[in-house]
mmCIF file of C-alpha atoms in Angstrom:
data_model
loop_
_atom_site.group_PDB
_atom_site.id
_atom_site.type_symbol
_atom_site.label_atom_id
_atom_site.label_comp_id
_atom_site.label_asym_id
_atom_site.label_seq_id
_atom_site.Cartn_x
_atom_site.Cartn_y
_atom_site.Cartn_z
ATOM 1 C CA MET G 1 -6.595 -36.945 6.371
ATOM 2 C CA CYS G 2 -6.269 -35.260 2.994
ATOM 3 C CA LEU G 3 -8.831 -33.169 1.184
ATOM 4 C CA ARG G 4 -8.309 -32.328 -2.475
ATOM 5 C CA LEU G 5 -9.564 -29.053 -4.011
ATOM 6 C CA ALA G 6 -9.647 -28.362 -7.750
ATOM 7 C CA GLY G 7 -10.679 -25.540 -10.065
ATOM 8 C CA GLU G 8 -11.315 -21.982 -8.900
ATOM 9 C CA ALA G 9 -12.489 -21.202 -5.376
ATOM 10 C CA ASP G 10 -13.908 -17.812 -4.436
ATOM 11 C CA LEU G 11 -16.448 -16.368 -2.002
ATOM 12 C CA SER G 12 -19.267 -18.212 -3.790
ATOM 13 C CA VAL G 13 -17.959 -21.593 -2.556
ATOM 14 C CA CYS G 14 -17.123 -20.640 1.025
ATOM 15 C CA GLY G 15 -20.262 -22.340 2.353
ATOM 16 C CA SER G 16 -19.561 -25.699 0.728
ATOM 17 C CA LEU G 17 -15.849 -25.399 1.520
ATOM 18 C CA ALA G 18 -16.695 -24.952 5.208
ATOM 19 C CA GLU G 19 -18.767 -28.152 5.087
ATOM 20 C CA ALA G 20 -15.983 -30.051 3.333
ATOM 21 C CA LEU G 21 -13.367 -28.828 5.823
ATOM 22 C CA ALA G 22 -15.515 -29.881 8.775
ATOM 23 C CA VAL G 23 -14.862 -33.545 7.979
ATOM 24 C CA PRO G 24 -11.052 -33.618 8.345
ATOM 25 C CA VAL G 25 -11.263 -31.103 11.205
ATOM 26 C CA ALA G 26 -13.623 -33.435 13.112
ATOM 27 C CA ALA G 27 -11.453 -36.467 12.308
ATOM 28 C CA GLY G 28 -8.593 -35.160 14.455
ATOM 29 C CA GLY G 29 -4.900 -35.003 13.612
ATOM 30 C CA ASP G 30 -3.376 -32.665 11.061
ATOM 31 C CA VAL G 31 -5.460 -31.454 8.131
ATOM 32 C CA HIS G 32 -3.741 -31.881 4.756
ATOM 33 C CA LEU G 33 -5.106 -30.092 1.687
ATOM 34 C CA ASP G 34 -3.959 -31.081 -1.788
ATOM 35 C CA LEU G 35 -4.272 -27.819 -3.752
ATOM 36 C CA ALA G 36 -2.197 -28.737 -6.821
ATOM 37 C CA ALA G 37 -5.285 -28.546 -9.058
ATOM 38 C CA LEU G 38 -6.676 -25.385 -7.442
ATOM 39 C CA THR G 39 -5.937 -22.687 -10.002
ATOM 40 C CA PHE G 40 -7.415 -19.726 -8.103
ATOM 41 C CA ALA G 41 -8.277 -18.910 -4.507
ATOM 42 C CA ASP G 42 -9.430 -15.517 -3.301
ATOM 43 C CA VAL G 43 -9.104 -13.702 0.028
ATOM 44 C CA SER G 44 -12.400 -15.137 1.351
ATOM 45 C CA VAL G 45 -11.211 -18.699 0.770
ATOM 46 C CA THR G 46 -7.730 -17.998 2.146
ATOM 47 C CA ARG G 47 -9.283 -16.370 5.221
ATOM 48 C CA MET G 48 -11.416 -19.463 5.771
ATOM 49 C CA LEU G 49 -8.349 -21.721 5.543
ATOM 50 C CA ALA G 50 -6.361 -19.490 7.932
ATOM 51 C CA GLN G 51 -9.179 -19.246 10.446
ATOM 52 C CA THR G 52 -9.863 -22.976 10.285
ATOM 53 C CA ALA G 53 -6.143 -23.576 10.907
ATOM 54 C CA ALA G 54 -6.262 -21.137 13.841
ATOM 55 C CA GLY G 55 -9.139 -23.106 15.353
ATOM 56 C CA LEU G 56 -7.343 -26.443 15.271
ATOM 57 C CA GLY G 57 -5.596 -25.823 18.557
ATOM 58 C CA PRO G 58 -1.966 -25.966 19.620
ATOM 59 C CA ASP G 59 -1.166 -29.592 18.741
ATOM 60 C CA ARG G 60 -2.652 -29.678 15.262
ATOM 61 C CA LYS G 61 -1.929 -27.942 12.002
ATOM 62 C CA MET G 62 -3.261 -27.473 8.504
ATOM 63 C CA VAL G 63 -0.811 -28.131 5.674
ATOM 64 C CA LEU G 64 -1.441 -26.621 2.222
ATOM 65 C CA HIS G 65 0.254 -28.803 -0.408
ATOM 66 C CA GLY G 66 0.901 -27.500 -3.914
ATOM 67 C CA ALA G 67 -0.600 -24.054 -3.322
ATOM 68 C CA SER G 68 -0.507 -21.795 -6.411
ATOM 69 C CA PRO G 69 1.826 -18.760 -6.342
ATOM 70 C CA GLY G 70 -1.286 -16.559 -5.995
ATOM 71 C CA LEU G 71 -2.528 -18.407 -2.910
ATOM 72 C CA GLN G 72 0.963 -18.351 -1.430
ATOM 73 C CA ARG G 73 1.037 -14.577 -1.978
ATOM 74 C CA LEU G 74 -2.297 -14.156 -0.176
ATOM 75 C CA VAL G 75 -1.092 -16.198 2.813
ATOM 76 C CA GLN G 76 2.156 -14.230 2.880
ATOM 77 C CA LEU G 77 0.371 -10.844 2.644
ATOM 78 C CA CYS G 78 -2.466 -11.456 5.092
ATOM 79 C CA TRP G 79 -1.664 -14.419 7.358
ATOM 80 C CA PRO G 80 2.154 -14.658 7.336
ATOM 81 C CA ASP G 81 2.495 -15.778 10.962
ATOM 82 C CA GLN G 82 -0.696 -17.766 11.343
ATOM 83 C CA PRO G 83 -0.099 -20.477 13.968
ATOM 84 C CA GLY G 84 -1.213 -23.877 12.711
ATOM 85 C CA LEU G 85 -0.957 -22.988 9.017
ATOM 86 C CA GLU G 86 1.863 -24.451 6.938
ATOM 87 C CA VAL G 87 2.416 -23.956 3.207
ATOM 88 C CA THR G 88 4.599 -26.405 1.273
ATOM 89 C CA ASP G 89 5.349 -26.617 -2.436
ATOM 90 C CA GLY G 90 4.979 -30.396 -2.581
ATOM 91 C CA MET E 1 12.381 23.251 15.787
ATOM 92 C CA GLY E 2 11.319 26.689 17.006
ATOM 93 C CA GLU E 3 9.050 27.144 19.977
ATOM 94 C CA ALA E 4 6.044 28.150 17.906
ATOM 95 C CA VAL E 5 5.879 24.823 16.104
ATOM 96 C CA THR E 6 6.840 22.169 18.648
ATOM 97 C CA SER E 7 4.178 19.559 19.330
ATOM 98 C CA PRO E 8 3.408 18.143 22.754
ATOM 99 C CA ALA E 9 5.735 15.272 23.681
ATOM 100 C CA GLY E 10 4.562 11.962 22.272
ATOM 101 C CA GLN E 11 2.691 13.519 19.361
ATOM 102 C CA LEU E 12 3.213 13.275 15.630
ATOM 103 C CA GLU E 13 5.438 15.949 14.107
ATOM 104 C CA HIS E 14 5.265 16.168 10.317
ATOM 105 C CA ALA E 15 7.357 18.788 8.552
ATOM 106 C CA ALA E 16 8.208 19.448 4.920
ATOM 107 C CA VAL E 17 11.644 20.890 4.313
ATOM 108 C CA PHE E 18 12.178 22.763 1.051
ATOM 109 C CA TYR E 19 15.728 22.597 -0.283
ATOM 110 C CA ALA E 20 17.402 24.002 -3.377
ATOM 111 C CA ALA E 21 20.954 22.680 -3.157
ATOM 112 C CA GLU E 22 22.831 19.621 -1.957
ATOM 113 C CA ASP E 23 24.495 21.362 0.998
ATOM 114 C CA GLU E 24 21.097 22.604 2.165
ATOM 115 C CA TYR E 25 19.721 19.052 1.858
ATOM 116 C CA LEU E 26 22.617 17.664 3.870
ATOM 117 C CA ASP E 27 22.340 20.350 6.567
ATOM 118 C CA GLU E 28 18.637 19.750 7.063
ATOM 119 C CA VAL E 29 18.543 15.975 6.903
ATOM 120 C CA LEU E 30 21.790 15.385 8.842
ATOM 121 C CA GLY E 31 20.649 17.913 11.472
ATOM 122 C CA PHE E 32 17.344 16.070 11.875
ATOM 123 C CA VAL E 33 19.011 12.652 12.000
ATOM 124 C CA GLY E 34 21.665 13.850 14.468
ATOM 125 C CA ALA E 35 19.052 15.430 16.750
ATOM 126 C CA GLY E 36 17.029 12.217 16.648
ATOM 127 C CA LEU E 37 20.041 10.084 17.569
ATOM 128 C CA ASP E 38 21.041 12.519 20.347
ATOM 129 C CA ASN E 39 17.492 12.252 21.664
ATOM 130 C CA GLY E 40 17.703 8.451 21.795
ATOM 131 C CA ASP E 41 15.229 8.025 18.927
ATOM 132 C CA LEU E 42 15.352 5.160 16.495
ATOM 133 C CA VAL E 43 16.066 6.737 13.122
ATOM 134 C CA PHE E 44 14.694 5.524 9.800
ATOM 135 C CA VAL E 45 15.683 7.204 6.517
ATOM 136 C CA ALA E 46 13.845 6.411 3.266
ATOM 137 C CA VAL E 47 15.002 8.590 0.365
ATOM 138 C CA PRO E 48 15.712 7.939 -3.332
ATOM 139 C CA GLY E 49 18.741 5.674 -3.872
ATOM 140 C CA PRO E 50 21.471 8.138 -4.900
ATOM 141 C CA LYS E 51 20.787 10.286 -1.833
ATOM 142 C CA LEU E 52 21.223 7.285 0.475
ATOM 143 C CA GLY E 53 24.892 7.052 -0.426
ATOM 144 C CA LEU E 54 25.336 10.783 0.058
ATOM 145 C CA LEU E 55 23.755 10.695 3.525
ATOM 146 C CA ARG E 56 25.668 7.562 4.598
ATOM 147 C CA GLU E 57 28.930 9.179 3.584
ATOM 148 C CA HIS E 58 28.244 12.360 5.568
ATOM 149 C CA LEU E 59 26.915 10.577 8.662
ATOM 150 C CA ASN E 60 30.476 9.365 9.234
ATOM 151 C CA GLY E 61 30.502 6.926 12.134
ATOM 152 C CA ARG E 62 26.798 7.263 12.898
ATOM 153 C CA ALA E 63 25.395 5.628 9.752
ATOM 154 C CA GLY E 64 25.395 2.269 11.554
ATOM 155 C CA GLN E 65 22.806 3.587 14.010
ATOM 156 C CA VAL E 66 20.357 4.461 11.229
ATOM 157 C CA THR E 67 17.995 2.196 9.250
ATOM 158 C CA PHE E 68 18.047 3.072 5.542
ATOM 159 C CA ALA E 69 15.686 2.219 2.691
ATOM 160 C CA ASP E 70 15.618 3.203 -0.980
ATOM 161 C CA MET E 71 12.338 5.082 -1.360
ATOM 162 C CA THR E 72 12.180 4.327 -5.104
ATOM 163 C CA GLN E 73 11.691 0.674 -4.043
ATOM 164 C CA MET E 74 9.969 0.950 -0.660
ATOM 165 C CA GLY E 75 7.619 3.678 -1.908
ATOM 166 C CA ALA E 76 7.405 2.854 -5.620
ATOM 167 C CA ASN E 77 3.710 2.521 -4.849
ATOM 168 C CA PRO E 78 3.137 5.316 -2.291
ATOM 169 C CA ALA E 79 0.515 3.150 -0.543
ATOM 170 C CA TRP E 80 3.345 0.857 0.634
ATOM 171 C CA ILE E 81 5.004 3.560 2.751
ATOM 172 C CA ILE E 82 2.608 3.905 5.715
ATOM 173 C CA PRO E 83 2.557 0.142 6.407
ATOM 174 C CA ARG E 84 6.356 0.017 6.203
ATOM 175 C CA VAL E 85 6.761 2.899 8.688
ATOM 176 C CA ARG E 86 4.134 1.311 10.917
ATOM 177 C CA ALA E 87 6.067 -1.977 10.838
ATOM 178 C CA PHE E 88 9.200 -0.079 11.922
ATOM 179 C CA LEU E 89 7.273 1.461 14.839
ATOM 180 C CA ASP E 90 5.687 -1.869 15.786
ATOM 181 C CA ALA E 91 9.078 -3.599 15.792
ATOM 182 C CA ASN E 92 10.248 -1.129 18.423
ATOM 183 C CA PRO E 93 7.304 -0.571 20.746
ATOM 184 C CA GLY E 94 7.532 2.395 23.077
ATOM 185 C CA ARG E 95 10.599 3.875 21.374
ATOM 186 C CA PRO E 96 10.308 7.356 19.879
ATOM 187 C CA VAL E 97 11.128 7.369 16.169
ATOM 188 C CA SER E 98 12.559 9.974 13.816
ATOM 189 C CA TYR E 99 11.757 9.242 10.183
ATOM 190 C CA VAL E 100 12.983 10.967 7.034
ATOM 191 C CA GLY E 101 10.649 10.189 4.134
ATOM 192 C CA GLU E 102 11.162 11.594 0.629
ATOM 193 C CA PRO E 103 8.312 10.090 -1.416
ATOM 194 C CA ILE E 104 8.229 12.759 -4.135
ATOM 195 C CA TRP E 105 10.803 13.163 -6.879
ATOM 196 C CA GLU E 106 10.721 14.795 -10.278
ATOM 197 C CA THR E 107 10.614 11.708 -12.500
ATOM 198 C CA ARG E 108 7.405 10.389 -10.968
ATOM 199 C CA SER E 109 4.400 10.346 -13.322
ATOM 200 C CA ALA E 110 1.518 12.786 -12.771
ATOM 201 C CA GLU E 111 -0.580 9.948 -11.299
ATOM 202 C CA GLU E 112 2.229 8.923 -8.952
ATOM 203 C CA LEU E 113 2.777 12.517 -7.818
ATOM 204 C CA CYS E 114 -0.907 12.775 -7.013
ATOM 205 C CA GLU E 115 -0.922 9.518 -5.044
ATOM 206 C CA ALA E 116 2.320 10.428 -3.249
ATOM 207 C CA THR E 117 0.726 13.751 -2.247
ATOM 208 C CA ARG E 118 -2.342 11.900 -0.966
ATOM 209 C CA HIS E 119 0.025 9.622 0.973
ATOM 210 C CA GLU E 120 1.587 12.703 2.605
ATOM 211 C CA ALA E 121 -1.882 13.864 3.671
ATOM 212 C CA LEU E 122 -2.737 10.411 5.055
ATOM 213 C CA ILE E 123 0.421 10.410 7.206
ATOM 214 C CA ASN E 124 -1.320 12.968 9.458
ATOM 215 C CA LEU E 125 -4.215 10.571 9.991
ATOM 216 C CA ALA E 126 -2.219 7.336 10.190
ATOM 217 C CA PHE E 127 0.191 8.525 12.873
ATOM 218 C CA ALA E 128 -1.975 10.996 14.821
ATOM 219 C CA GLY E 129 -0.971 10.721 18.487
ATOM 220 C CA VAL E 130 2.016 8.505 17.710
ATOM 221 C CA PRO E 131 5.455 9.604 18.979
ATOM 222 C CA VAL E 132 7.096 9.885 15.594
ATOM 223 C CA SER E 133 8.829 12.896 14.104
ATOM 224 C CA ILE E 134 8.714 12.989 10.309
ATOM 225 C CA LEU E 135 10.785 15.130 7.947
ATOM 226 C CA CYS E 136 9.887 15.175 4.231
ATOM 227 C CA PRO E 137 12.439 16.826 1.928
ATOM 228 C CA TYR E 138 11.186 18.557 -1.256
ATOM 229 C CA ASP E 139 13.554 19.670 -4.013
ATOM 230 C CA THR E 140 12.305 23.109 -5.042
ATOM 231 C CA THR E 141 14.646 23.291 -8.042
ATOM 232 C CA ARG E 142 13.255 20.139 -9.696
ATOM 233 C CA LEU E 143 9.643 19.912 -8.560
ATOM 234 C CA ASP E 144 6.748 21.815 -10.059
ATOM 235 C CA PRO E 145 5.534 24.799 -7.947
ATOM 236 C CA GLY E 146 2.132 23.090 -7.693
ATOM 237 C CA VAL E 147 3.759 20.084 -6.008
ATOM 238 C CA ILE E 148 5.449 22.399 -3.498
ATOM 239 C CA ALA E 149 2.144 24.200 -2.846
ATOM 240 C CA ASN E 150 0.508 20.824 -2.166
ATOM 241 C CA ALA E 151 3.290 19.968 0.305
ATOM 242 C CA GLU E 152 2.284 23.072 2.253
ATOM 243 C CA HIS E 153 -1.274 21.748 2.310
ATOM 244 C CA THR E 154 -0.280 18.306 3.594
ATOM 245 C CA HIS E 155 2.304 19.294 6.243
ATOM 246 C CA PRO E 156 1.448 21.081 9.511
ATOM 247 C CA VAL E 157 4.967 22.532 9.536
ATOM 248 C CA VAL E 158 7.155 23.752 6.674
ATOM 249 C CA ILE E 159 10.858 24.552 6.886
ATOM 250 C CA ARG E 160 12.291 27.192 4.568
ATOM 251 C CA GLU E 161 15.892 28.392 4.697
ATOM 252 C CA GLY E 162 16.429 26.481 7.895
ATOM 253 C CA ARG E 163 13.470 27.971 9.756
ATOM 254 C CA PRO E 164 10.309 26.039 10.684
ATOM 255 C CA HIS E 165 6.926 27.728 10.447
ATOM 256 C CA PRO E 166 3.392 26.488 10.988
ATOM 257 C CA SER E 167 1.945 25.947 7.516
ATOM 258 C CA HIS E 168 -1.000 28.256 6.928
ATOM 259 C CA ALA E 169 -2.094 26.156 3.982
ATOM 260 C CA TYR E 170 -2.280 22.992 6.123
ATOM 261 C CA ALA E 171 -5.915 22.013 6.283
ATOM 262 C CA GLU E 172 -7.194 19.080 8.280
ATOM 263 C CA ALA E 173 -10.751 19.761 7.083
ATOM 264 C CA ALA E 174 -9.956 19.275 3.403
ATOM 265 C CA MET E 175 -7.583 16.385 3.768
ATOM 266 C CA PHE E 176 -6.349 16.256 0.180
ATOM 267 C CA PRO E 177 -5.290 19.219 -1.983
ATOM 268 C CA GLU E 178 -8.033 19.948 -4.505
ATOM 269 C CA ASP E 179 -6.082 18.990 -7.626
ATOM 270 C CA CYS E 180 -5.264 15.580 -6.071
ATOM 271 C CA ASP E 181 -8.865 14.831 -5.199
ATOM 272 C CA GLN E 182 -10.607 15.138 -8.550
ATOM 273 C CA PRO E 183 -12.651 12.339 -10.129
ATOM 274 C CA LEU E 184 -10.423 10.189 -12.341
ATOM 275 C CA PRO E 185 -10.552 11.036 -16.049
ATOM 276 C CA ALA E 186 -12.667 8.710 -18.194
ATOM 277 C CA PRO E 187 -10.949 5.576 -19.526
ATOM 278 C CA PRO E 188 -9.500 6.093 -23.030
ATOM 279 C CA PRO E 189 -11.677 5.249 -26.063
ATOM 280 C CA HIS E 190 -9.714 2.025 -26.713
ATOM 281 C CA ALA E 191 -10.553 0.632 -23.249
ATOM 282 C CA THR E 192 -12.666 -2.526 -23.149
ATOM 283 C CA ALA E 193 -15.587 -2.455 -20.709
ATOM 284 C CA LEU E 194 -17.197 -5.419 -18.962
ATOM 285 C CA PRO E 195 -20.231 -4.854 -16.734
ATOM 286 C CA TYR E 196 -20.534 -7.542 -14.043
ATOM 287 C CA ARG E 197 -22.627 -8.612 -11.108
ATOM 288 C CA ASP E 198 -22.000 -12.119 -9.836
ATOM 289 C CA GLY E 199 -20.055 -13.563 -12.765
ATOM 290 C CA LEU E 200 -16.698 -13.140 -11.069
ATOM 291 C CA ALA E 201 -15.129 -16.104 -12.891
ATOM 292 C CA GLN E 202 -15.808 -14.237 -16.143
ATOM 293 C CA VAL E 203 -14.264 -11.046 -14.703
ATOM 294 C CA ARG E 204 -11.118 -13.002 -13.758
ATOM 295 C CA ALA E 205 -10.859 -14.750 -17.128
ATOM 296 C CA PHE E 206 -11.325 -11.477 -19.010
ATOM 297 C CA ALA E 207 -8.756 -9.534 -16.965
ATOM 298 C CA GLY E 208 -6.220 -12.386 -17.028
ATOM 299 C CA ALA E 209 -6.434 -12.943 -20.781
ATOM 300 C CA TYR E 210 -6.141 -9.216 -21.526
ATOM 301 C CA ALA E 211 -3.191 -8.744 -19.155
ATOM 302 C CA ARG E 212 -1.203 -11.676 -20.585
ATOM 303 C CA LYS E 213 -1.932 -10.595 -24.170
ATOM 304 C CA ALA E 214 -0.763 -7.063 -23.339
ATOM 305 C CA GLY E 215 2.560 -8.487 -22.160
ATOM 306 C CA LEU E 216 2.376 -8.900 -18.386
ATOM 307 C CA SER E 217 4.247 -11.953 -17.091
ATOM 308 C CA SER E 218 2.025 -14.789 -15.921
ATOM 309 C CA ARG E 219 2.924 -14.072 -12.274
ATOM 310 C CA ARG E 220 2.054 -10.371 -12.558
ATOM 311 C CA ALA E 221 -1.090 -11.125 -14.554
ATOM 312 C CA ALA E 222 -2.114 -13.491 -11.734
ATOM 313 C CA ASP E 223 -1.530 -10.686 -9.210
ATOM 314 C CA LEU E 224 -3.692 -8.337 -11.279
ATOM 315 C CA VAL E 225 -6.436 -10.973 -11.498
ATOM 316 C CA ILE E 226 -6.451 -11.284 -7.708
ATOM 317 C CA ALA E 227 -6.663 -7.490 -7.317
ATOM 318 C CA VAL E 228 -9.470 -7.089 -9.867
ATOM 319 C CA HIS E 229 -11.351 -10.035 -8.357
ATOM 320 C CA GLU E 230 -11.161 -8.599 -4.822
ATOM 321 C CA LEU E 231 -12.556 -5.262 -5.998
ATOM 322 C CA ALA E 232 -15.359 -7.003 -7.897
ATOM 323 C CA ALA E 233 -16.039 -9.214 -4.857
ATOM 324 C CA ASN E 234 -16.437 -6.016 -2.814
ATOM 325 C CA THR E 235 -19.040 -4.846 -5.341
ATOM 326 C CA LEU E 236 -20.936 -8.067 -4.753
ATOM 327 C CA ARG E 237 -20.567 -7.907 -0.980
ATOM 328 C CA HIS E 238 -21.260 -4.221 -0.379
ATOM 329 C CA THR E 239 -23.600 -3.045 -3.151
ATOM 330 C CA SER E 240 -26.766 -4.195 -4.854
ATOM 331 C CA SER E 241 -25.892 -2.816 -8.304
ATOM 332 C CA ASP E 242 -23.704 -3.865 -11.188
ATOM 333 C CA GLY E 243 -20.062 -2.899 -11.337
ATOM 334 C CA VAL E 244 -18.059 -2.084 -14.452
ATOM 335 C CA LEU E 245 -14.537 -3.255 -15.235
ATOM 336 C CA ASN E 246 -12.567 -1.264 -17.796
ATOM 337 C CA ILE E 247 -9.194 -2.490 -18.976
ATOM 338 C CA TRP E 248 -6.673 -0.945 -21.324
ATOM 339 C CA ALA E 249 -3.000 -0.834 -22.158
ATOM 340 C CA SER E 250 -1.055 2.410 -22.388
ATOM 341 C CA ARG E 251 2.499 3.728 -22.045
ATOM 342 C CA GLY E 252 4.036 0.444 -20.997
ATOM 343 C CA GLU E 253 1.391 -0.559 -18.507
ATOM 344 C CA VAL E 254 -1.898 -2.392 -18.155
ATOM 345 C CA VAL E 255 -4.606 -0.423 -16.370
ATOM 346 C CA CYS E 256 -7.777 -1.882 -14.832
ATOM 347 C CA GLN E 257 -10.559 0.255 -13.483
ATOM 348 C CA VAL E 258 -13.319 -1.101 -11.280
ATOM 349 C CA GLN E 259 -16.295 1.155 -10.663
ATOM 350 C CA ASP E 260 -19.322 0.520 -8.487
ATOM 351 C CA THR E 261 -21.874 2.277 -6.283
ATOM 352 C CA GLY E 262 -20.114 1.406 -3.016
ATOM 353 C CA HIS E 263 -18.422 3.800 -0.629
ATOM 354 C CA VAL E 264 -15.090 3.328 1.127
ATOM 355 C CA SER E 265 -15.473 5.200 4.416
ATOM 356 C CA ASP E 266 -11.960 4.749 5.842
ATOM 357 C CA PRO E 267 -9.372 6.914 4.036
ATOM 358 C CA LEU E 268 -6.656 4.539 5.283
ATOM 359 C CA ALA E 269 -8.343 1.409 3.901
ATOM 360 C CA GLY E 270 -5.688 -0.759 2.271
ATOM 361 C CA ARG E 271 -2.776 0.918 4.058
ATOM 362 C CA CYS E 272 -2.926 -1.074 7.302
ATOM 363 C CA ARG E 273 -2.625 -4.841 7.404
ATOM 364 C CA PRO E 274 -5.916 -6.068 8.898
ATOM 365 C CA ALA E 275 -5.750 -8.312 11.966
ATOM 366 C CA PRO E 276 -5.640 -12.027 11.021
ATOM 367 C CA ASP E 277 -9.104 -12.611 12.483
ATOM 368 C CA ALA E 278 -10.662 -9.513 10.874
ATOM 369 C CA ALA E 279 -13.760 -10.308 8.839
ATOM 370 C CA HIS E 280 -13.114 -7.483 6.335
ATOM 371 C CA GLY E 281 -10.348 -5.339 4.920
ATOM 372 C CA HIS E 282 -7.985 -7.974 3.561
ATOM 373 C CA GLY E 283 -9.198 -7.388 -0.012
ATOM 374 C CA LEU E 284 -8.184 -3.720 -0.257
ATOM 375 C CA TRP E 285 -4.932 -4.488 1.586
ATOM 376 C CA VAL E 286 -4.062 -7.110 -1.029
ATOM 377 C CA VAL E 287 -5.064 -4.790 -3.909
ATOM 378 C CA HIS E 288 -2.704 -2.054 -2.692
ATOM 379 C CA GLN E 289 0.123 -4.496 -2.027
ATOM 380 C CA LEU E 290 -0.027 -6.299 -5.387
ATOM 381 C CA CYS E 291 -0.264 -3.354 -7.797
ATOM 382 C CA ASP E 292 2.319 -0.796 -8.908
ATOM 383 C CA LEU E 293 -0.068 2.097 -8.333
ATOM 384 C CA VAL E 294 -3.633 2.326 -7.044
ATOM 385 C CA GLU E 295 -5.876 5.361 -7.531
ATOM 386 C CA LEU E 296 -9.013 5.256 -5.395
ATOM 387 C CA ARG E 297 -11.731 7.906 -5.439
ATOM 388 C CA THR E 298 -14.841 7.422 -3.384
ATOM 389 C CA GLY E 299 -17.879 9.482 -2.502
ATOM 390 C CA ALA E 300 -21.644 9.536 -2.417
ATOM 391 C CA GLY E 301 -21.727 8.758 -6.151
ATOM 392 C CA GLY E 302 -19.748 5.538 -5.815
ATOM 393 C CA THR E 303 -16.193 4.282 -5.874
ATOM 394 C CA THR E 304 -13.683 4.102 -8.708
ATOM 395 C CA VAL E 305 -10.430 2.200 -8.269
ATOM 396 C CA ARG E 306 -7.779 2.260 -10.978
ATOM 397 C CA LEU E 307 -4.965 -0.292 -10.857
ATOM 398 C CA HIS E 308 -1.692 0.157 -12.747
ATOM 399 C CA MET E 309 0.682 -2.705 -13.601
ATOM 400 C CA ARG E 310 3.873 -1.812 -15.447
ATOM 401 C CA LEU E 311 5.030 -4.213 -18.129
ATOM 402 C CA SER E 312 8.663 -3.756 -17.093
ATOM 403 C CA SER E 313 8.314 -4.542 -13.365
#
């Protein structure tokens, strides 16, 4: 299941992002996020993605598609070895 | 080291060695490295580039047993050094480590010298109780006497003319030397100020537009926007007052200052990577990692953080 995020996401949207993420998480399988139109994500949002990925369990993963260089930097700096979290350019 | 200055086994040793000539430098550093290797320590040497070649050459066959890093890269921002040394320790759990760190050289700016001196003071806190022996060379012929005096303040042991002594100026109570712990000077008159509370999108747009116009690449401007945003987000999270962003360009760099009424209680905040599941601390970690230099002053009156981004980096 794929969820698409667009615009800028910071701590002010963490509540609604958590609600949106709950849908693909509950659906089972891997969680794919299309982030090509997400121009900014802060540490709060990245933390939520990493911790949601961590909670998926051993057989599932979250894949971030089209993450901006800034978001990729945040993942690399803070959650470089997060099990269940995959970042791809495409 | 002499009997009077040895620490209990398994404790941090942190000595400044003052040298005036190349042969003295080689004697001291090679002696320390050789003793570490003989002791079975893992040895890590981070000194400015040209000295790496000199040390490698004189270590003869033993250079292969030593990990080297160019301190002008690894410690360009002095806040990067403690996490890098910690990563070296963590990669080799249980092994004693000898580390040569030369974070202070004469071409550093006044702000960098101050932050590198604060880094030296924070070493004592960061590695208290850790089995690591640290030697910090200081070039007395090129460095200002005030810098040398500060090294005596930040090191429990100083080595002069080959002899270690306890440093009488070392003061755990006043962690930082006085001249490196002053409030930051006011932003210059040409700085642009933006007070903010919850309009963080406006803070990001303002900082990003200014940084790109001043000549930062889009990637580095994006890094600066993240850093400024995280500081402003901390204002929102930890205080109930407005913050103020000041931004200006000077001497080949863009400088952003974020000021609020918050207080940063941990002197090592931003110098240790927080655990992945930590609820706090990632913001200041990211700020220190992304910027060329970070000056942070905090106290009862509030917190001021000044971020430097060089146009040439």
